[in-house]
Amino acid sequence: MRALFLLILLANLALLVFGQGLFGPLPSEAGREPRALNERNQQAITLGAPQSDIVRR
């Protein structure tokens, strides 16, 4: 029973270390290149006058 507990504990620690990226790049970052903020599609955004739901009289 003690050996099973230690085996599970070591497996959890190995997964934690792998998930933190200590063996290399993070698994979630593999094959991914971050875009710069100025490379967004700026033409898709249009600004207009603010609209209010309150009708003024």
N, CA, C and O of each residue as an XYZ file, in Angstrom:
228
protein
N       0.826     -1.189      0.000
C       0.000      0.000      0.000
C       0.874      1.258      0.000
O       0.567      2.237     -0.680
N       1.947      1.221      0.758
C       2.859      2.358      0.814
C       3.543      2.567     -0.531
O       3.751      3.705     -0.952
N       3.892      1.483     -1.204
C       4.540      1.589     -2.511
C       3.585      2.199     -3.543
O       4.004      3.003     -4.375
N       2.320      1.826     -3.491
C       1.334      2.394     -4.408
C       1.173      3.891     -4.163
O       1.088      4.671     -5.111
N       1.131      4.288     -2.907
C       1.025      5.706     -2.570
C       2.223      6.485     -3.104
O       2.054      7.556     -3.686
N       3.429      5.958     -2.910
C       4.627      6.645     -3.398
C       4.657      6.705     -4.925
O       5.108      7.698     -5.498
N       4.183      5.654     -5.583
C       4.133      5.649     -7.040
C       3.168      6.727     -7.556
O       3.485      7.445     -8.504
N       2.014      6.832     -6.939
C       1.037      7.854     -7.330
C       1.581      9.251     -7.031
O       1.395     10.168     -7.831
N       2.234      9.418     -5.916
C       2.824     10.707     -5.558
C       3.901     11.118     -6.561
O       3.944     12.275     -6.979
N       4.758     10.196     -6.944
C       5.796     10.507     -7.924
C       5.193     10.821     -9.295
O       5.688     11.702     -9.999
N       4.144     10.118     -9.673
C       3.478     10.401    -10.951
C       2.869     11.800    -10.935
O       2.964     12.523    -11.927
N       2.248     12.190     -9.831
C       1.675     13.526     -9.721
C       2.757     14.597     -9.774
O       2.579     15.625    -10.427
N       3.865     14.369     -9.100
C       4.960     15.342     -9.146
C       5.549     15.459    -10.544
O       5.892     16.557    -10.983
N       5.670     14.330    -11.251
C       6.190     14.363    -12.613
C       5.251     15.146    -13.529
O       5.716     15.921    -14.364
N       3.946     14.958    -13.390
C       2.987     15.707    -14.198
C       3.010     17.193    -13.864
O       2.867     18.029    -14.756
N       3.186     17.528    -12.605
C       3.284     18.926    -12.206
C       4.511     19.580    -12.839
O       4.417     20.679    -13.384
N       5.642     18.919    -12.769
C       6.874     19.450    -13.336
C       6.738     19.576    -14.853
O       7.189     20.567    -15.427
N       6.128     18.595    -15.508
C       5.924     18.642    -16.953
C       4.996     19.796    -17.317
O       5.242     20.499    -18.296
N       3.951     19.995    -16.555
C       2.999     21.064    -16.830
C       3.567     22.444    -16.585
O       3.118     23.410    -17.202
N       4.534     22.562    -15.709
C       5.169     23.854    -15.443
C       6.250     24.187    -16.458
O       6.765     25.305    -16.469
N       6.598     23.236    -17.306
C       7.568     23.496    -18.356
C       9.010     23.303    -17.952
O       9.900     23.842    -18.609
N       9.272     22.566    -16.913
C      10.652     22.374    -16.484
C      11.399     21.359    -17.347
O      12.627     21.295    -17.286
N      10.689     20.565    -18.150
C      11.322     19.622    -19.072
C      11.482     20.224    -20.464
O      12.039     19.578    -21.351
N      11.005     21.444    -20.671
C      11.048     22.083    -21.980
C       9.896     23.056    -22.089
O       9.365     23.504    -21.073
N       9.500     23.392    -23.310
C       8.390     24.333    -23.472
C       7.082     23.741    -22.938
O       6.894     22.525    -22.911
N       6.197     24.626    -22.519
C       4.915     24.174    -21.999
C       4.136     23.432    -23.072
O       4.220     23.794    -24.245
N       3.380     22.406    -22.704
C       2.593     21.676    -23.694
C       1.573     22.565    -24.402
O       1.278     22.343    -25.576
N       1.037     23.557    -23.717
C       0.047     24.427    -24.330
C       0.669     25.414    -25.309
O      -0.046     26.004    -26.118
N       1.979     25.606    -25.255
C       2.665     26.563    -26.124
C       3.310     25.903    -27.334
O       3.932     26.593    -28.141
N       3.185     24.611    -27.481
C       3.822     23.915    -28.589
C       3.166     24.310    -29.909
O       1.949     24.201    -30.059
N       3.963     24.763    -30.855
C       3.469     25.114    -32.171
C       2.685     26.402    -32.213
O       1.898     26.613    -33.136
N       2.875     27.246    -31.264
C       2.100     28.469    -31.181
C       3.022     29.675    -31.192
O       4.011     29.706    -30.459
N       2.710     30.666    -32.012
C       3.493     31.895    -32.044
C       2.594     33.059    -31.640
O       1.562     33.285    -32.272
N       2.960     33.787    -30.619
C       2.112     34.908    -30.195
C       2.143     36.039    -31.215
O       3.182     36.336    -31.803
N       0.981     36.666    -31.415
C       0.889     37.815    -32.318
C       1.126     39.093    -31.527
O       0.763     39.200    -30.356
N       1.739     40.051    -32.192
C       1.910     41.358    -31.576
C       0.557     42.062    -31.533
O      -0.311     41.787    -32.362
N       0.376     42.943    -30.599
C      -0.905     43.626    -30.446
C      -1.255     44.494    -31.654
O      -2.433     44.678    -31.960
N      -0.257     45.022    -32.335
C      -0.559     45.889    -33.466
C      -0.867     45.115    -34.742
O      -1.138     45.740    -35.767
N      -0.838     43.800    -34.726
C      -1.136     42.995    -35.899
C      -2.595     42.543    -35.940
O      -2.961     41.739    -36.796
N      -3.413     43.034    -35.052
C      -4.825     42.664    -35.067
C      -5.520     43.291    -36.258
O      -5.005     44.229    -36.867
N      -6.674     42.778    -36.582
C      -7.456     43.298    -37.692
C      -8.146     44.584    -37.245
O      -9.273     44.561    -36.750
N      -7.455     45.696    -37.426
C      -7.962     46.970    -36.944
C      -9.089     47.514    -37.817
O      -9.854     48.364    -37.362
N      -9.209     47.047    -39.058
C     -10.268     47.517    -39.928
C     -11.631     46.956    -39.512
O     -12.661     47.509    -39.896
N     -11.655     45.897    -38.756
C     -12.911     45.275    -38.352
C     -13.590     46.047    -37.226
O     -14.765     45.814    -36.942
N     -12.872     46.955    -36.587
C     -13.429     47.703    -35.466
C     -13.856     49.076    -35.959
O     -13.055     49.814    -36.532
N     -15.114     49.416    -35.736
C     -15.598     50.755    -36.087
C     -16.169     51.397    -34.836
O     -16.923     50.777    -34.086
N     -15.799     52.641    -34.629
C     -16.273     53.372    -33.468
C     -17.359     54.338    -33.906
O     -17.249     54.977    -34.953
N     -18.384     54.440    -33.120
C     -19.460     55.364    -33.416
C     -19.830     56.134    -32.168
O     -19.184     56.019    -31.126
N     -20.887     56.924    -32.294
C     -21.355     57.684    -31.141
C     -21.968     56.731    -30.122
O     -22.619     55.757    -30.499
N     -21.767     57.000    -28.844
C     -22.360     56.129    -27.834
C     -23.880     56.189    -27.892
O     -24.464     57.246    -28.135
N     -24.502     55.061    -27.668
C     -25.960     54.997    -27.685
C     -26.440     54.682    -26.279
O     -25.804     53.930    -25.540
N     -27.563     55.264    -25.927
C     -28.117     55.059    -24.606
C     -29.504     54.426    -24.731
O     -30.253     54.725    -25.660
N     -29.830     53.559    -23.794
C     -31.154     52.944    -23.779
C     -32.181     53.872    -23.156
O     -33.382     53.640    -23.297
N     -31.743     54.908    -22.476
C     -32.641     55.845    -21.801
C     -33.093     56.906    -22.816
O     -32.265     57.535    -23.474
N     -34.389     57.093    -22.932
C     -34.924     58.099    -23.848
C     -35.092     59.404    -23.074
O     -35.797     59.457    -22.067
N     -34.435     60.450    -23.560
C     -34.525     61.744    -22.898
C     -35.627     62.589    -23.553
O     -35.779     62.562    -24.774
N     -36.388     63.330    -22.758
C     -37.464     64.189    -23.290
C     -37.223     65.615    -22.925
O     -38.017     66.486    -23.281
